[in-house]
Structures are given as structure tokens and as C-alpha cells.
CSV table of C-alpha atoms and ligand atoms in Angstrom, one decimal:
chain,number,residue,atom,x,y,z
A,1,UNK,CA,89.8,92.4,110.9
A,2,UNK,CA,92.5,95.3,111.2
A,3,UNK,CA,96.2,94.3,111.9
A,4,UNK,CA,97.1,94.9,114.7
A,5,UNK,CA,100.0,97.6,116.1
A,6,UNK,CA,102.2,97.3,119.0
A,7,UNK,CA,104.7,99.9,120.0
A,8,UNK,CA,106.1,100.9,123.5
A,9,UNK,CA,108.2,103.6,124.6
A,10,UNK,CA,110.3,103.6,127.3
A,11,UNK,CA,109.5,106.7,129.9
A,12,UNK,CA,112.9,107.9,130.9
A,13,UNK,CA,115.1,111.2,129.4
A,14,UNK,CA,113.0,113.4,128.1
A,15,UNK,CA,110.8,112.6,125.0
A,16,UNK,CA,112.6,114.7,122.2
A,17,UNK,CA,111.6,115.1,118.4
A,18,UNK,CA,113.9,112.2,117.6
A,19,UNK,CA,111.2,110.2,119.2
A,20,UNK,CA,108.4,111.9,118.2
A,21,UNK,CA,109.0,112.2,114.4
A,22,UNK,CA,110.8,108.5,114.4
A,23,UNK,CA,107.9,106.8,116.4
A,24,UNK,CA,105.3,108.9,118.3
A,25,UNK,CA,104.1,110.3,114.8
A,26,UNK,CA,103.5,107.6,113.0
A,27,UNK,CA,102.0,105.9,115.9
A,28,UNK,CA,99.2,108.6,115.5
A,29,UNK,CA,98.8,108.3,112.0
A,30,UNK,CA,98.3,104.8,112.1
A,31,UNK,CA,95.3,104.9,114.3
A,32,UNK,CA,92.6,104.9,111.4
A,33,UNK,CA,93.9,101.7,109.6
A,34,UNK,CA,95.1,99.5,112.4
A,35,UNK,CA,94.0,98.0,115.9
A,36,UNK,CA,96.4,100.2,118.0
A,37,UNK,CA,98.2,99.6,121.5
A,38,UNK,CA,100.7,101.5,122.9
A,39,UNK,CA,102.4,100.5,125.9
A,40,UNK,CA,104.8,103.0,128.3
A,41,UNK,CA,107.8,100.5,129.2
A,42,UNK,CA,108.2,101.0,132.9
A,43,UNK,CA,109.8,98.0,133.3
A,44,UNK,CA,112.3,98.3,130.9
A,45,UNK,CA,113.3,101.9,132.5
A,46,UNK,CA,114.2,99.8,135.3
A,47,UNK,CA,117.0,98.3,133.3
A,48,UNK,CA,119.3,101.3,134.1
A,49,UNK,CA,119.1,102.8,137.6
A,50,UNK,CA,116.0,105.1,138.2
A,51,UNK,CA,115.3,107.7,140.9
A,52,UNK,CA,111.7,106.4,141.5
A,53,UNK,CA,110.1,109.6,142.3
A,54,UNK,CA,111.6,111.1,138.8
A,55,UNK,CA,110.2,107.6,137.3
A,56,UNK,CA,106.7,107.9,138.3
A,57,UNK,CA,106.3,111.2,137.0
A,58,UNK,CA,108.3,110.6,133.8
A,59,UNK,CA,105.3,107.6,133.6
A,60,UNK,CA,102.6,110.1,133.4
A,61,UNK,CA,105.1,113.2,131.2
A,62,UNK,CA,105.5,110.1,128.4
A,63,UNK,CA,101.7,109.2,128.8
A,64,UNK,CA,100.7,112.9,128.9
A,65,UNK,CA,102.3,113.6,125.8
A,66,UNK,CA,101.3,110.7,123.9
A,67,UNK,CA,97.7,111.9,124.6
A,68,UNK,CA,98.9,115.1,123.3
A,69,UNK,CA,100.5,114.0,120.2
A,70,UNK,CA,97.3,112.3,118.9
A,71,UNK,CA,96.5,108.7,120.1
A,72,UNK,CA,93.3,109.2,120.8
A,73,UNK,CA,92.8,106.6,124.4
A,74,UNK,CA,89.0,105.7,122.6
A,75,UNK,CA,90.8,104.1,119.8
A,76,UNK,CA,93.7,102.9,120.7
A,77,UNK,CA,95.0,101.1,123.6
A,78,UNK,CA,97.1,102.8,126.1
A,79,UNK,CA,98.9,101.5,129.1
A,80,UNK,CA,101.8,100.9,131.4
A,81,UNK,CA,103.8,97.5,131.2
A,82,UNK,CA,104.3,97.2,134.7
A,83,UNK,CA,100.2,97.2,135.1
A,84,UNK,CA,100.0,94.0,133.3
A,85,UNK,CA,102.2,91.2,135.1
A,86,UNK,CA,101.6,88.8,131.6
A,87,UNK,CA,104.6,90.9,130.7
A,88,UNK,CA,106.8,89.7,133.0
A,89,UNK,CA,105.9,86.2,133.3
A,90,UNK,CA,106.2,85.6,129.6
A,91,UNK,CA,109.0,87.1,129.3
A,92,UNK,CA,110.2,84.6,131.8
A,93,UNK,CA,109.3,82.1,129.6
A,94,UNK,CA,110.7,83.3,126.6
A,95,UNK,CA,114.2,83.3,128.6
A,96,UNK,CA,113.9,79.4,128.4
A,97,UNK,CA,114.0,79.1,124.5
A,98,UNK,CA,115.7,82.3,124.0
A,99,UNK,CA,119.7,81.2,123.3
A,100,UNK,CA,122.5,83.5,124.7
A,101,UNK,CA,124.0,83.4,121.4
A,102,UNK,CA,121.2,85.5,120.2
A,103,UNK,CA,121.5,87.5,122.7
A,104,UNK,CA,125.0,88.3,122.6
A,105,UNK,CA,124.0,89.6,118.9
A,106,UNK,CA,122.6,92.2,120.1
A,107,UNK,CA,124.4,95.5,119.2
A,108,UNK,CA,122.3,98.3,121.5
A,109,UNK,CA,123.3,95.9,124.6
A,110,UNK,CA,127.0,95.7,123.5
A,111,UNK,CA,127.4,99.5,123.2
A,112,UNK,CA,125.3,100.3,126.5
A,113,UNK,CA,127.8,97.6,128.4
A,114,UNK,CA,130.7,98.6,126.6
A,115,UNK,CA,131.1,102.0,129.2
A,116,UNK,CA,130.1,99.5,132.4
A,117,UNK,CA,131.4,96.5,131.7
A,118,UNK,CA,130.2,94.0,134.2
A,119,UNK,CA,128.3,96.0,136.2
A,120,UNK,CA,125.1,96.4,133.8
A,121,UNK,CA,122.3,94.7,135.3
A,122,UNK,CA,120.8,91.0,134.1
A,123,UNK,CA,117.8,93.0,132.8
A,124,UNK,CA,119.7,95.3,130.4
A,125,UNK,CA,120.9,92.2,128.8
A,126,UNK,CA,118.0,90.5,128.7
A,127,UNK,CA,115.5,93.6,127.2
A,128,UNK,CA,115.2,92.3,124.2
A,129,UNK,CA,113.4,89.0,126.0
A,130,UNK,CA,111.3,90.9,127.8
A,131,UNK,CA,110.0,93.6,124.8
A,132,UNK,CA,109.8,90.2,122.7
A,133,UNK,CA,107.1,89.7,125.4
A,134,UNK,CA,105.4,92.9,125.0
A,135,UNK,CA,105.0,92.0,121.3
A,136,UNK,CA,104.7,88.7,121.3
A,137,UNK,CA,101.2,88.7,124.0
A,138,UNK,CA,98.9,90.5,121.7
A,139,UNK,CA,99.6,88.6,118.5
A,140,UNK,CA,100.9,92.1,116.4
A,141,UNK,CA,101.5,92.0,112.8
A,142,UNK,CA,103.3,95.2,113.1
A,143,UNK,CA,105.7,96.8,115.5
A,144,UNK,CA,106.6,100.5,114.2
A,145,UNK,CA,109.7,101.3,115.5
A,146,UNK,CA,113.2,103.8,114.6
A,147,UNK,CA,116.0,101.9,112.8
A,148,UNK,CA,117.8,101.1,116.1
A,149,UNK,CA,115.0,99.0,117.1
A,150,UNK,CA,114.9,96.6,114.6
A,151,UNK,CA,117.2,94.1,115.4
A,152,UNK,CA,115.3,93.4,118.5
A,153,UNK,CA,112.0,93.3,116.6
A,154,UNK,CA,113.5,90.6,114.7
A,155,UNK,CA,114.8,88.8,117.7
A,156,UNK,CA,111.0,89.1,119.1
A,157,UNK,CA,109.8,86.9,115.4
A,158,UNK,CA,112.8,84.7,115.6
A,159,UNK,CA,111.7,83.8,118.9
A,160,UNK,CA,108.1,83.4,118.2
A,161,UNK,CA,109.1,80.9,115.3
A,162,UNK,CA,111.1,79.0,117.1
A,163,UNK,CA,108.3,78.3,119.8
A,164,UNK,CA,106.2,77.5,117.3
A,165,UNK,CA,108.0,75.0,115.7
A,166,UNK,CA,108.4,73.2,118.8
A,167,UNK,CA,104.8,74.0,120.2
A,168,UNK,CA,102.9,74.5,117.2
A,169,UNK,CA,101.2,77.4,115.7
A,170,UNK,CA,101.1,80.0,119.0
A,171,UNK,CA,102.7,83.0,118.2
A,172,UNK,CA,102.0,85.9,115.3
A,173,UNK,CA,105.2,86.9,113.5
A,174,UNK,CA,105.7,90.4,114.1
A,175,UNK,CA,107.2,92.5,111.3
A,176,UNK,CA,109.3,95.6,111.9
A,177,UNK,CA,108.0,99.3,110.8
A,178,UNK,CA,110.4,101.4,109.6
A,179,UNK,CA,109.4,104.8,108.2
A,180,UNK,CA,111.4,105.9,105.5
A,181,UNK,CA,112.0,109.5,106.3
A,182,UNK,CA,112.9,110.3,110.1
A,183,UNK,CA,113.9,107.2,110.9
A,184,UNK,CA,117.2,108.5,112.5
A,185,UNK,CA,117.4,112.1,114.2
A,186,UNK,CA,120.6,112.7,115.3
A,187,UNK,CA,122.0,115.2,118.0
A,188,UNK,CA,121.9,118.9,117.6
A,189,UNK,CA,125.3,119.0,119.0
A,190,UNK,CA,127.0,115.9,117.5
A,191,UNK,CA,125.2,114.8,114.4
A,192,UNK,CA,126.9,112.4,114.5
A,193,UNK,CA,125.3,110.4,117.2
A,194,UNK,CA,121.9,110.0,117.4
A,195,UNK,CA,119.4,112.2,119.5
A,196,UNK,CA,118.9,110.6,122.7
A,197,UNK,CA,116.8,111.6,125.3
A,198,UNK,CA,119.4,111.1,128.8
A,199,UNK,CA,122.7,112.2,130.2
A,200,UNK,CA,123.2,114.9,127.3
A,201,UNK,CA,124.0,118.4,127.1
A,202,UNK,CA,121.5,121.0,126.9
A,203,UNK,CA,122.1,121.7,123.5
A,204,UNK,CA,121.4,118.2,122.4
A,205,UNK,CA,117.6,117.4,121.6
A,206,UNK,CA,114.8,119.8,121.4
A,207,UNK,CA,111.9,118.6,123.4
A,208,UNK,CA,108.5,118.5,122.8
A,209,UNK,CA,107.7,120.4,125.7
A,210,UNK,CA,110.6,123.1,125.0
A,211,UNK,CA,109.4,126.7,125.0
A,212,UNK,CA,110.0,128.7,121.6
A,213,UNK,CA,112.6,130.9,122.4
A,214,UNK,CA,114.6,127.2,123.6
A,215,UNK,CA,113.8,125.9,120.5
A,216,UNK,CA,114.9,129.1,118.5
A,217,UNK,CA,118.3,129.1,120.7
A,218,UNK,CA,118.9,125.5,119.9
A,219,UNK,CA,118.2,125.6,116.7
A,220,UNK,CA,120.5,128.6,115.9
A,221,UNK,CA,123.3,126.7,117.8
A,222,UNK,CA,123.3,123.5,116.4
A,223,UNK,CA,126.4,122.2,115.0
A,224,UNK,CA,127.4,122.7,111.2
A,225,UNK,CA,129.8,123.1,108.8
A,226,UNK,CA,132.1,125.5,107.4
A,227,UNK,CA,130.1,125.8,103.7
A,228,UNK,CA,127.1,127.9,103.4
A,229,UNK,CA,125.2,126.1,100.2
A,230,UNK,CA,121.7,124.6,102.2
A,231,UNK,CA,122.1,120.9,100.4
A,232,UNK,CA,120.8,117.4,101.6
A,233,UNK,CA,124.5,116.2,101.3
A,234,UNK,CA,124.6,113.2,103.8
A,235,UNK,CA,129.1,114.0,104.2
A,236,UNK,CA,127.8,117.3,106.1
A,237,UNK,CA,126.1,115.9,108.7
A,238,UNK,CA,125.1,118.8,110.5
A,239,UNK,CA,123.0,120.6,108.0
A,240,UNK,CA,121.8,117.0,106.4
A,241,UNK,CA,120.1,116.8,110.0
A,242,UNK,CA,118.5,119.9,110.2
A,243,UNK,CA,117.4,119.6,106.2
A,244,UNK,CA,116.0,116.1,107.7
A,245,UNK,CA,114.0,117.5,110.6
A,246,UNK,CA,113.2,120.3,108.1
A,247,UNK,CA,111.4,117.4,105.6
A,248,UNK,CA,110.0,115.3,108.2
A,249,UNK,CA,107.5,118.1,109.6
A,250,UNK,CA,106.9,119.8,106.2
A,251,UNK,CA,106.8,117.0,104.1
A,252,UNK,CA,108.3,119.1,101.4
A,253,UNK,CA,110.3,117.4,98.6
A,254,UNK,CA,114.0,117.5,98.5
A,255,UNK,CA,114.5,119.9,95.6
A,256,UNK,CA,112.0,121.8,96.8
A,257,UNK,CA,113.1,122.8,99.9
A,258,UNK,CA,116.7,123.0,98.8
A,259,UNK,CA,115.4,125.4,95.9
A,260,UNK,CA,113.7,126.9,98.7
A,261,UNK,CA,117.1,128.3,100.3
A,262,UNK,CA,119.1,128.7,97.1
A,263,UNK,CA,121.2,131.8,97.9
A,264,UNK,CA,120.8,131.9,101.8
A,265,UNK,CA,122.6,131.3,104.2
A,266,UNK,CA,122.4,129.0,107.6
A,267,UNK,CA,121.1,131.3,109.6
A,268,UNK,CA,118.1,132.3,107.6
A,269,UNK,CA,117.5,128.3,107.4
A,270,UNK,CA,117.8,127.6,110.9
A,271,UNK,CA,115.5,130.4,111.4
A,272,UNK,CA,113.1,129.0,109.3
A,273,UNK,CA,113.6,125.6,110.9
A,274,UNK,CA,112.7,127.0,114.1
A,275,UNK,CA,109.4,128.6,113.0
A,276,UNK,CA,108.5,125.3,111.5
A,277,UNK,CA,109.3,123.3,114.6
A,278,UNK,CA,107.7,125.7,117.0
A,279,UNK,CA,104.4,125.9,114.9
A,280,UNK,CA,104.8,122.1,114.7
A,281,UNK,CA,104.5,121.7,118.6
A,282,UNK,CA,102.4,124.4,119.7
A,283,UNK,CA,99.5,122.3,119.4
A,284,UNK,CA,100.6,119.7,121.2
A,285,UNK,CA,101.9,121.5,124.1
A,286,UNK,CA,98.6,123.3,124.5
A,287,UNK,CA,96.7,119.8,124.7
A,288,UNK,CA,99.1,118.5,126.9
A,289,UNK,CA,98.6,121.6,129.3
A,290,UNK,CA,95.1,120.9,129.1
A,291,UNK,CA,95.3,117.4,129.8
A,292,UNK,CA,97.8,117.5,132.6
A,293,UNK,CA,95.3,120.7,134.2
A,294,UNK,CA,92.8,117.9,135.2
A,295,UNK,CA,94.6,116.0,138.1
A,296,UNK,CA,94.1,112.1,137.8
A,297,UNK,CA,93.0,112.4,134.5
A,298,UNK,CA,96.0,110.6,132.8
A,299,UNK,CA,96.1,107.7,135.4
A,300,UNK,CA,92.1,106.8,134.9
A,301,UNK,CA,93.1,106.8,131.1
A,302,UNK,CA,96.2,104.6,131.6
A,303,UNK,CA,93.8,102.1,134.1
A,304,UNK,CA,91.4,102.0,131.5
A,305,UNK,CA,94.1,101.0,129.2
A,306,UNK,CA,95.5,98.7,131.3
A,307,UNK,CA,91.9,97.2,131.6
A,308,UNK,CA,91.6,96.7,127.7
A,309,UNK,CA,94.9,95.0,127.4
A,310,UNK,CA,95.1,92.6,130.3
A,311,UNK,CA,92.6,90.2,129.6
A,312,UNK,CA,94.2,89.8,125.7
A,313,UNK,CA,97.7,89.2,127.2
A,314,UNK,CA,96.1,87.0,130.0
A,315,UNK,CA,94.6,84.8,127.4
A,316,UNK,CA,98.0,84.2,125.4
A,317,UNK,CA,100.0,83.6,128.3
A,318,UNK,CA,97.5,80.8,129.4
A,319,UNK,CA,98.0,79.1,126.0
A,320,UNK,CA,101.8,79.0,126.0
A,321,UNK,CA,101.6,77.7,130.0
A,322,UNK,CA,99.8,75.4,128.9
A,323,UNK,CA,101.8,74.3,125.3
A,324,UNK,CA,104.9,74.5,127.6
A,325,UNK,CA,103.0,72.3,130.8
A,326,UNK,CA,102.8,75.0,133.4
A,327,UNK,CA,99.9,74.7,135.8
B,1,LIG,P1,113.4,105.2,123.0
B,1,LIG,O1,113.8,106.7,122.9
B,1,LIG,O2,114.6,104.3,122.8
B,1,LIG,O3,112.4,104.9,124.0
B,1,LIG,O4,112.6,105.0,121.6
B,1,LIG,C1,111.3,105.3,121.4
B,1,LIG,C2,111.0,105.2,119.9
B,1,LIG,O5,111.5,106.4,119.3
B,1,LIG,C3,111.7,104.0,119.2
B,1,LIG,O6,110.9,103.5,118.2
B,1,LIG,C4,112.9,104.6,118.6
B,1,LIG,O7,113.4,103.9,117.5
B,1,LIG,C5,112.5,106.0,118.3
B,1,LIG,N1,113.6,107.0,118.4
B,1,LIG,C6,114.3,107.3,119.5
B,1,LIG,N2,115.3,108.2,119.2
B,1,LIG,C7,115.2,108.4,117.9
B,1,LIG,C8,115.9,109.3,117.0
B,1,LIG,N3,116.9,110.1,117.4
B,1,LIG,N4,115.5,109.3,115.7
B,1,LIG,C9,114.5,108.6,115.3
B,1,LIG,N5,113.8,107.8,116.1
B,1,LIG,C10,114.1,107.7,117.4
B,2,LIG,N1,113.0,99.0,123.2
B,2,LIG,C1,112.1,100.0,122.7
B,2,LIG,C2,112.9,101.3,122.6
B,2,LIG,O1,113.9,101.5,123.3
B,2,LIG,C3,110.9,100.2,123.5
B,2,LIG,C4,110.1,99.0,123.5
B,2,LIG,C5,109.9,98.2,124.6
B,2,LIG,C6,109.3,98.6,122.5
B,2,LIG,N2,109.0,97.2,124.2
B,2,LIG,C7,108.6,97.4,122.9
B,2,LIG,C8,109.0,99.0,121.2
B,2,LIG,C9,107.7,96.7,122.1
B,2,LIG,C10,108.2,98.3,120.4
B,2,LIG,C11,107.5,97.1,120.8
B,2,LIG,O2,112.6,102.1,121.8
């Protein structure tokens, strides 16, 4: 028996190449040696306000691109959240053992209320309940996710333990995936902060379905420093990023690619970065062009998916009704 693989995404901003070479990429790779599903969040979009005509189509750009990238829908499991109501109802449940002290832990939800204070919704609080759920219903082993995503992971098998130790033996412990390299792309234009796909300038993120000469103008624009020696230095944050997104396509060694560029300077780097980005997506965005060609081609996959995963989540959620004496 393979392990099994849960990972969602949620479909809102634009999907950038922090997300594809933290999550989406690995996600494809992982296809041969484990039992894959991959679910598009909806419901977690929801947390923040939506315009619902930009939502449903972001749905089917996030699922689009997916297919694009690599999973491959005969392998792996694709779907939306929102097509499987198990989702919602667990997470229901999982609110009811869940304690607020665990929750106020939570470090994404402090930062994301800091700017609203009380006027974030219930559900942005409680997300991590409710992707605990997404995890928790097909029994994964592993949930490959960036560095920011951790913590909630963790909440996800903290949570599972605990209804186990009252229940019994329900739940699958869920384990975090963190690659190694990529695991934090940060912005273009601030690197400090990390590259995030809403409410940011157009300089920010490049995005998978940017054209080349976007790309290239991006690229050339990104913020460094003052120096001009091309070193993985992590106190220059700027050119650490690029060097980062530089090794995470080419998967070049560290002294290789900085002997690479002894003697030049940033722009003959960037220029190179942007060659090896655009060659790195021009694949993709062909397949996706293909895909999306063929109307109602992505929503048959993504009811097919849905197909697959409701009966697996239907069966768990009927177990911990009944440990709990629902129905
Ligand atoms: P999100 O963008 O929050 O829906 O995240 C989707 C997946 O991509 C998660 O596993 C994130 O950890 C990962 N991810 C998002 N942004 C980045 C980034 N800038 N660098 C690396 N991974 C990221
Ligand atoms: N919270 C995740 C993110 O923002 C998305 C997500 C929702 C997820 N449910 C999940 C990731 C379950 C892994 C497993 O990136």
C-alpha cells in the first residue's frame, strides 16, 4: 500500500512561482511513489471576502494549472472542497474538541487579524479546523506543504491525537512535508516578505501564466542590493532570492552556479534568471492553453475527482458520527 498524500490550495490571487516551486512541484513529483489527492480550497477562499464571479473562475485557473503543471487527473485525485460537504461537517466536529487556546496559537491568523482587528470573519479564525478536516477525512500520512503551513499541519495531528485518545484509534497522524530547497519564495519587490499571490504590486510575483517579456521585465526589476558579487549570502536578501529561484528550477549546486557568475554582474544574472524561468514555464502554459481550449473539460475532470474522493471522506465521517453518537 502507498502512503497516502493530501495537499490543497486555496484558489484566490494569482498562482505565482512561490506556489509552484514551494508546493505545486513537488505535488507532481510525488505522483509515482504515493496515493495522491489534491483538493482546490474553495471554502477556505471564502474566509476573506470574494467577488464570486472572480471566484468561480479562479476555481477552474487554479485547477487548470494544476493539470498543466503535471498531476496527471488518472493518477491522482483532483477536486474542489466545496464538492464534498464531509468537509464541512467534520470540520464542525473537530470545532467541538479543538480548544481556543490552540487556536489562538496560530501565527498566520494573528498576522492576517492584526490589520482588521475584529472584523475578520469566524472562518478566518477557525481555518485551521476546517483544513484539519481536509486532512484528517482521507487518513494522509503526508501533507506537503511551504514552511508557513506547518504549524497548522501540526494543529491537524494534534487534533487527530486527541480524538483518538478519547475515541480510540480513528484518525491517521498526518506528518508535514517540507522540501528543503524552495520552501520560502519571497517577493520580487520586498524580499523581505514572502511572495504572495493578492493585493500586491505588479512587480511582486511572477506568475505562471506571465508572458516572457513580463517575466524578463520583472526579473530585471527586482529589488537588490548595492554589491555586485552574485553570492548565496542570506544578509542580501534580494539577490539570495533570485540565486534561490535560480537553484530551485536548475537544480544546480551552490558553488556551481555561484562559479557560474564569478565576474558578472546582476544584470547578466537576472538575464539568465529570466531565460531559465521562461523556459521553465513554457511548457506549462502551452498545456494549460490546450486544456482550457476544450470548454467543460476541466469541470468533468474536477467531477470525476470529486467522485473519487467523496465516498472515502463519506466513510470516515460516518465512523467519527458514530465514535462521537451522532445519528
Ligand atoms: P497558498 O498560496 O497559501 O494557497 O499556498 C499554497 C501552497 O504553496 C502552500 O503549500 C504554501 O506553503 C506554498 N506557498 C505559497 N507561497 C509560497 C512562497 N512564497 N514560497 C514557497 N511556498 C509557497
Ligand atoms: N491552508 C493551505 C494554504 O494556505 C491550503 C490548505 C487548505 C491545505 N487545506 C489544506 C494544505 C490541506 C494542505 C492540506 O496553503
Amino acid at each position: 500500500m502507498k502512503k497516502r498524500v493530501f495537499s490543497g490550495i486555496k484558489p484566490t490571487g494569482d498562482v505565482h512561482i512561490g506556489r509552484y516551486l514551494g508546493a505545486i512541484r513537488h505535488w507532481v513529483s510525488m505522483q509515482d511513489d504515493y496515493d495522491n489527492i489534491f483538493c482546490i480550497v474553495d471554502m477556505h477562499a471564502i474566509t476573506v471576502p470574494q467577488d464570486p464571479r472572480v471566484l468561480n473562475a479562479k476555481i477552474r485557473e487554479f485547477a487548470g494549472l494544476l493539470l498543466a503543471a503535471g498531476i496527471d487527473p488518472e493518477r491522482s485525485i483532483v477536486f474542489m472542497q466545496s464538492h464534498v460537504s464531509a468537509h464541512a461537517e467534520l470540520a464542525w466536529i473537530l470545532n467541538c474538541f479543538i480548544p481556543m487556546g490552540w487556536m489562538y496559537r496560530m501565527t498566520q491568523f494573528k498576522e492576517k487579524a492584526e490589520k482588521e482587528k475584529e472584523q475578520v470573519s469566524v472562518g478566518l479564525f477557525d481555518y485551521p479546523s476546517l483544513m484539519a478536516a481536509d486532512i484528517l477525512l482521507y487518513k494522509t500520512d503526508a501533507v506537503p506543504v511551504g514552511e508557513d503551513q506547518k504549524q497548522h499541519v501540526e494543529l491537524a495531528r494534534d487534533a487527530a491525537q486527541r480524538f483518538n485518545n478519547i475515541y480510540g484509534e480513528t484518525f491517521v497522524l498526518p506528518e508535514p512535508l517540507i522540501p528543503d530547497v524552495g520552501a520560502r519564495i519571497m517577493g520580487l519587490d520586498d524580499p523581505t516578505k514572502k511572495m504572495s499571490g493578492s493585493e500586491m504590486g505588479a512587480g511582486h510575483s511572477i506568475n505562471l501564466l506571465d508572458s516572457p517579456d513580463m517575466i524578463r521585465s520583472k526579473i530585471m526589476k527586482a529589488t537588490t542590493d548595492s554589491r555586485r558579487d552574485i553570492l548565496f549570502d542570506e544578509s542580501r536578501p534580494g539577490i539570495f532570492n533570485l540565486l534561490t529561484i535560480y537553484e530551485t528550477i536548475t537544480g544546480e549546486e551552490r558553488k556551481d552556479i555561484e562559479a557560474k557568475f564569478e565576474g558578472k554582474g546582476y544584470s547578466d544574472f537576472k538575464e539568465a534568471l529570466a531565460e531559465t524561468v521562461t523556459e521553465c514555464l513554457r511548457p506549462l502554459q502551452e498545456r494549460y492553453r490546450e486544456l482550457t481550449a476544450e470548454p467543460g473539460r476541466i469541470d468533468s475532470i474536477l467531477k470525476e475527482g470529486a467522485a473519487k474522493a467523496r465516498p472515502i471522506a463519506e466513510k470516515m465521517l460516518a465512523e467519527v458520527k458514530k465514535k462521537v453518537g451522532l445519528g
